Tab-separated table of C-alpha atoms and ligand atoms in Angstrom:
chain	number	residue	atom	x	y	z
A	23	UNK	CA	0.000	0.000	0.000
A	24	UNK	CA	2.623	2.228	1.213
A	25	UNK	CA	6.373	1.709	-0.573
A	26	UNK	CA	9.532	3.678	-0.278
A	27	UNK	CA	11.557	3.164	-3.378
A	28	UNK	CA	15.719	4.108	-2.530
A	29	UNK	CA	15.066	6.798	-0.464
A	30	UNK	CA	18.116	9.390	-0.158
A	31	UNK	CA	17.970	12.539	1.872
A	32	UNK	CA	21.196	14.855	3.140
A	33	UNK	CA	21.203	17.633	5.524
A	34	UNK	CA	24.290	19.198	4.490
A	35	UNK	CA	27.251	16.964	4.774
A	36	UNK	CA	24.901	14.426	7.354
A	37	UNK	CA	23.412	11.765	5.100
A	38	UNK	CA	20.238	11.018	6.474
A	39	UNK	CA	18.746	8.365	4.571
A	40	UNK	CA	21.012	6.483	2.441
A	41	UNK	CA	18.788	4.238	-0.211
A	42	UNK	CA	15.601	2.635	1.863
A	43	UNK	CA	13.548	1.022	0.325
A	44	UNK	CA	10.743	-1.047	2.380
A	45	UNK	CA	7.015	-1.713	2.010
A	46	UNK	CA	3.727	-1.481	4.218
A	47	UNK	CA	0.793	-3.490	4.058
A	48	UNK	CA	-2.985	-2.252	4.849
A	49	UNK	CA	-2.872	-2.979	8.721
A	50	UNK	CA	0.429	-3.433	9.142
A	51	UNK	CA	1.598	-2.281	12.692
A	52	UNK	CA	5.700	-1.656	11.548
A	53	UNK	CA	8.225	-0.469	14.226
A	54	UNK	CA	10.917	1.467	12.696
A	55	UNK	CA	14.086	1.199	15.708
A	56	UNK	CA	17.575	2.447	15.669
A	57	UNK	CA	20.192	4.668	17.933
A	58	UNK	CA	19.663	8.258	17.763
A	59	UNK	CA	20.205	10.007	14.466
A	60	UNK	CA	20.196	6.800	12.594
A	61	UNK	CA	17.611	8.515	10.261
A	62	UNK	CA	14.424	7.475	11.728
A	63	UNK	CA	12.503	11.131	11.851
A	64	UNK	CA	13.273	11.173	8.618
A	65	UNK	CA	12.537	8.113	6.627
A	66	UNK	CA	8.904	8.776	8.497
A	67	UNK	CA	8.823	12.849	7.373
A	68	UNK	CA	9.516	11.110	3.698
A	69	UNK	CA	6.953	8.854	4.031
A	70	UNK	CA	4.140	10.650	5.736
A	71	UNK	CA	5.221	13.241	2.760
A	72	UNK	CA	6.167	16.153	4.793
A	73	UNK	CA	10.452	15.945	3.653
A	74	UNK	CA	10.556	15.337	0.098
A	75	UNK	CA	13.544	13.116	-0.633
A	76	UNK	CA	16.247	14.404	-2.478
A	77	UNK	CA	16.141	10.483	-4.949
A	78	UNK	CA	13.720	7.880	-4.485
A	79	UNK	CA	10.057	7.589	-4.674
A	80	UNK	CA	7.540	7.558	-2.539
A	81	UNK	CA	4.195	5.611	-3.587
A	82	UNK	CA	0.762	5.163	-2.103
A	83	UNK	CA	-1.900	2.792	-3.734
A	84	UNK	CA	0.591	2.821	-6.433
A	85	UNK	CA	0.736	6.624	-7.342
A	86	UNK	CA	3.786	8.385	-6.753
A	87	UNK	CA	3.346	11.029	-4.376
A	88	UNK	CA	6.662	12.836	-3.453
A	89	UNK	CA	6.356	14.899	-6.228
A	90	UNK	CA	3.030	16.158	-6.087
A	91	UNK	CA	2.642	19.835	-5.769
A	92	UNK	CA	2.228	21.005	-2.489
A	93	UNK	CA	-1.621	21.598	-2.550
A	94	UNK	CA	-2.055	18.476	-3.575
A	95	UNK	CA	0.323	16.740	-1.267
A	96	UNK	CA	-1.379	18.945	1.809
A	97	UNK	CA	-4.441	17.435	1.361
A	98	UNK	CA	-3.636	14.023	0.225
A	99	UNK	CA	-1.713	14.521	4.036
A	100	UNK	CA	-5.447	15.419	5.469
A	101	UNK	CA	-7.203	12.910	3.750
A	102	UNK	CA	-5.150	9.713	4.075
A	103	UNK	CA	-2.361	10.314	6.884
A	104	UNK	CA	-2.935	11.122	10.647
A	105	UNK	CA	0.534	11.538	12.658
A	106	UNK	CA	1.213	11.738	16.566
A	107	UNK	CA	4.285	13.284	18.033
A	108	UNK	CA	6.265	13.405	20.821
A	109	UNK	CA	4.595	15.813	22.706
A	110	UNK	CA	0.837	15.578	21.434
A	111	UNK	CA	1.491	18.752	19.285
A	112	UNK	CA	-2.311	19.710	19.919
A	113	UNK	CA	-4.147	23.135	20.061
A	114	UNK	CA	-3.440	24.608	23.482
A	115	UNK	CA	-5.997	27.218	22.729
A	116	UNK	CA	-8.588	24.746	21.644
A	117	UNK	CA	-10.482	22.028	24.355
A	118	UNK	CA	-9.695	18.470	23.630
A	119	UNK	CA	-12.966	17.172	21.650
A	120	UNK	CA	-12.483	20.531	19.789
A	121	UNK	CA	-8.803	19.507	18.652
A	122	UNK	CA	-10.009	15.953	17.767
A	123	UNK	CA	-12.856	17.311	15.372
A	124	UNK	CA	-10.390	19.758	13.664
A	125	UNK	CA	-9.396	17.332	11.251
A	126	UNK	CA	-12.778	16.585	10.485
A	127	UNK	CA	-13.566	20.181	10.103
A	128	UNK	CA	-10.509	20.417	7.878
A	129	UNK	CA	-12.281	18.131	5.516
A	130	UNK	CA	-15.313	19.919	5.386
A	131	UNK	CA	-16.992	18.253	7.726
A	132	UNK	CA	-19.878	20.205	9.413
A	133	UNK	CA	-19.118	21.379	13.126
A	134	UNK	CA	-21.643	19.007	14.568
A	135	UNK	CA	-21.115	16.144	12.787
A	136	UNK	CA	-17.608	16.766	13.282
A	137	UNK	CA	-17.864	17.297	17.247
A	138	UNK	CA	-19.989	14.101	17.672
A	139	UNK	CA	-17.326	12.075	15.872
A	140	UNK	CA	-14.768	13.108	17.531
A	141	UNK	CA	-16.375	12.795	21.107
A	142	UNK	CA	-16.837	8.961	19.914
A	143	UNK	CA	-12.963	8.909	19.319
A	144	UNK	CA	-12.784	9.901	22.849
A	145	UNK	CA	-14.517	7.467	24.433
A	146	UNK	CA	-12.801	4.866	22.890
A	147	UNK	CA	-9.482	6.033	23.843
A	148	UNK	CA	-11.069	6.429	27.626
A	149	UNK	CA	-10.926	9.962	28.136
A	150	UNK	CA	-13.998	11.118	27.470
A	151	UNK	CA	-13.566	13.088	30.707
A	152	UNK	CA	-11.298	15.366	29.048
A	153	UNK	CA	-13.350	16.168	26.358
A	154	UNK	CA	-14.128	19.764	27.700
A	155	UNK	CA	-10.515	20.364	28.801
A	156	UNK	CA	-8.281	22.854	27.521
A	157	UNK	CA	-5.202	20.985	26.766
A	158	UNK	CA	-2.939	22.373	29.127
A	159	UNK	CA	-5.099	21.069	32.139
A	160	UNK	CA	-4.366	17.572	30.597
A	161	UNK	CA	-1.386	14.925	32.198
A	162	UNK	CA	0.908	13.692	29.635
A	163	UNK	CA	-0.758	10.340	29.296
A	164	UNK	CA	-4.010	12.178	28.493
A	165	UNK	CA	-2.503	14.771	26.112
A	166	UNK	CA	-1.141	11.976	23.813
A	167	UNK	CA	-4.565	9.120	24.024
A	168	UNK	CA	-6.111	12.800	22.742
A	169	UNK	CA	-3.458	13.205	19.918
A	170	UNK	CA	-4.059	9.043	19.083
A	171	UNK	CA	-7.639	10.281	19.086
A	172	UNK	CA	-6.849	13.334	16.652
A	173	UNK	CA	-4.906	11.198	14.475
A	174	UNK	CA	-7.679	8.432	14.079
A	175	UNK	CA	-10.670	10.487	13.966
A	176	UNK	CA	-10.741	10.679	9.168
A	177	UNK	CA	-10.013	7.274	9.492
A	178	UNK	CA	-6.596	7.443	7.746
A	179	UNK	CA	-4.706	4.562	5.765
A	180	UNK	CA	-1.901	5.040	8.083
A	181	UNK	CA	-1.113	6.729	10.984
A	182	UNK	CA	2.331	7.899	11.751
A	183	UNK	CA	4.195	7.841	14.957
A	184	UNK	CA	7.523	9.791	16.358
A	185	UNK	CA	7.953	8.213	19.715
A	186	UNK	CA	4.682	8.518	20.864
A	187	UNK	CA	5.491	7.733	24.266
A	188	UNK	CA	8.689	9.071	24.751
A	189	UNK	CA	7.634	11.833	27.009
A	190	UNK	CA	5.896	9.427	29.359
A	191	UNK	CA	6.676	6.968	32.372
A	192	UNK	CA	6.678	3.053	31.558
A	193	UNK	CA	3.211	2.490	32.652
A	194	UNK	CA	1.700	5.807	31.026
A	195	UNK	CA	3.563	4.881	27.756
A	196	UNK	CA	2.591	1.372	27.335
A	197	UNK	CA	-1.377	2.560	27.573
A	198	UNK	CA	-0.989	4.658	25.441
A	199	UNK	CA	0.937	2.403	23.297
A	200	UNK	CA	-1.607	-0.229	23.694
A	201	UNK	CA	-4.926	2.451	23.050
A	202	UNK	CA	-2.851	3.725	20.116
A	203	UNK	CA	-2.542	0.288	18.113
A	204	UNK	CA	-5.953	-1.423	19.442
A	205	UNK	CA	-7.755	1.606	17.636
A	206	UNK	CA	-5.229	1.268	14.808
A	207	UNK	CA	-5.792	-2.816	14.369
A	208	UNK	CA	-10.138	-2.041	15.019
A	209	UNK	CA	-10.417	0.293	12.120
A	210	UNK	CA	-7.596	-1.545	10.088
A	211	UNK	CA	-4.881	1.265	10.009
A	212	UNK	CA	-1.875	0.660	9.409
A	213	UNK	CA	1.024	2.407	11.786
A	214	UNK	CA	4.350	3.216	11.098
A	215	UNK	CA	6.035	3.897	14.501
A	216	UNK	CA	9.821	5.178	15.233
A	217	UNK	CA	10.783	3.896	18.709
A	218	UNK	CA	14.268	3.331	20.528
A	219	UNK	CA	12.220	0.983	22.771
A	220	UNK	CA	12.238	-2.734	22.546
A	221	UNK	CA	9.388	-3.675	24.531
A	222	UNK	CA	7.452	-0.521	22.121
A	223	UNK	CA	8.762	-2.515	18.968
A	224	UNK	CA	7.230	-5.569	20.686
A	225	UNK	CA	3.778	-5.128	19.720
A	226	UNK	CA	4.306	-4.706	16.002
A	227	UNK	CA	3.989	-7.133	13.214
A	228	UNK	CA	7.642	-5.974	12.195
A	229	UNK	CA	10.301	-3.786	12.930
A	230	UNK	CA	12.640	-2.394	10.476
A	231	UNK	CA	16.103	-1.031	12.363
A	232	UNK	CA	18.184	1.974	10.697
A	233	UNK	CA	21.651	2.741	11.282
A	234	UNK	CA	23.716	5.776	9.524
A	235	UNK	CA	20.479	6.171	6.982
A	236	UNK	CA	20.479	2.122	6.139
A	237	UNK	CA	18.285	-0.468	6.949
A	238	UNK	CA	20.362	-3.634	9.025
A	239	UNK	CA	17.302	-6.229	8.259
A	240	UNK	CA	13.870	-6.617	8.996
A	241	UNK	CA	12.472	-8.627	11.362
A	242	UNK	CA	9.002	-10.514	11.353
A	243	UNK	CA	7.406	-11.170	14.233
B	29	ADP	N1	16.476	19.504	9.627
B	29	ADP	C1	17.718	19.003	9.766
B	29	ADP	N2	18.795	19.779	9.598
B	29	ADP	C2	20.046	19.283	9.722
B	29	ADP	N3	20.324	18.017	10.042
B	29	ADP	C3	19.288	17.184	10.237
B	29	ADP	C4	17.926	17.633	10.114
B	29	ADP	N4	17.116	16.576	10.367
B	29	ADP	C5	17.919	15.533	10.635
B	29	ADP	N5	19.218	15.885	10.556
B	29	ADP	C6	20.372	14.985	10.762
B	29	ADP	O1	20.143	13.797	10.025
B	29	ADP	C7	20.504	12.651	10.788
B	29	ADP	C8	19.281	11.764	10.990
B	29	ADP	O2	18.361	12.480	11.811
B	29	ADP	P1	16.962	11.890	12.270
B	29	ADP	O3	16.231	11.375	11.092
B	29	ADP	O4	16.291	12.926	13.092
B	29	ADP	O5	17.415	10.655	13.179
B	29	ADP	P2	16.652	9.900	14.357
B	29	ADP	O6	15.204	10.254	14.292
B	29	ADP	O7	16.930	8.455	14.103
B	29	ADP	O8	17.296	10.350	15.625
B	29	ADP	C9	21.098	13.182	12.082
B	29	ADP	O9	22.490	13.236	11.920
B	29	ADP	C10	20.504	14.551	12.205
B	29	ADP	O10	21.358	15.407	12.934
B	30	MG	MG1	13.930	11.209	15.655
């Protein structure tokens, strides 16, 4: 569904990505592990298509979409991606249902609809009591089952994740872990997660390890 044909991207004299090539499946829960600034942020930037790659391809459902104009690749983004970083990256001006149904309202969804959706998204990430929250009154574990919630709520063919949990304790970040990729595996989407943590890279069908911008092997699991 989702390939990554020879990927090469340099930042200066630093050679990010060095010729990765790999391929997702619908569904497919894939860890992508490696020490830090093995390349990891990036291969996912190239394929969520927000880095373009300086040679390679990137192709989804078989159309080649690294070089699509930026319009085009912006919504293509809104339509078929959903990400979750570090640190939630949500609204801080906005409550938490209302940065869940901004997506949706992004897509031209009407504001009810849009609200009622995302309330739903809520509740099955178990923090419904949030809902009317401004995010800043939110814990860390809360902030980021919000952002899973935000990310899921178009119902995207994949949803991409930069250490979702890497701001959290051990217990906070395996719930969230766990919330994160039983919504993903209930509504069939795949996940492409970057992770330095083994016991993260556990619960995915397979993990792909980087090192200086290569790939060492994949591993099924
Ligand atoms: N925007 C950037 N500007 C300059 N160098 C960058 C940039 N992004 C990444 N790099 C460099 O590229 C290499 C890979 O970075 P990154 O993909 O962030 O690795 P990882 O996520 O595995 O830590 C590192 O050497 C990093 O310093
Ligand atoms: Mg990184």
């Amino acid at each position: 569904m989702l390939e990554a044909r020879g990927l090469g991207k340099s930042f200066g004299q630093t050679r990010a990505l060095n010729g990765v090539s790999l391929e997702i499946s619908e569904g497919e829960i894939v860890a992508i592990t490696g020490p830090s600034g093995a390349g990891k942020s990036t291969l996912l930037h190239c394929l969520a298509g927000v880095v373009r790659p300086e040679s390679g391809e990137v192709v989804l459902d078989g159309r080649r979409i690294d070089t699509l104009p930026e319009a085009e690749l912006t919504k293509l983004r809104r339509e078929s991606f959903g990400v979750v970083f570090q640190f939630g990256e949500l609204v801080p001006e906005l409550t938490a249902v209302e940065n869940v149904a901004l997506p949706l309202l992004f897509n031209r969804h009407g504001r009810q609809e849009a609200m009622t959706v995302a309330a739903e998204w809520l509740a099955r990430l178990e923090v419904s009591d949030c809902a009317n929250q401004r995010i800043g009154e939110l814990s860390g574990g809360q902030r980021q089952r919000v952002a899973v919630a935000r990310a899921l709520v178009t119902g995207p063919r994949v949803v991409f994740a930069d250490e979702p949990t890497g701001a959290l304790d051990t217990l906070g970040g395996e719930q969230v872990m766990s919330a994160l990729l039983g919504a993903a595996r209930t509504s069939h989407t795949a996940v492409v997660l970057v992770t330095h943590d083994n016991r993260v890279a556990a619960y995915a069908d397979r993990e792909i390890a980087l090192r200086d911008g290569a790939m060492l092997a994949g591993v099924d699991r």
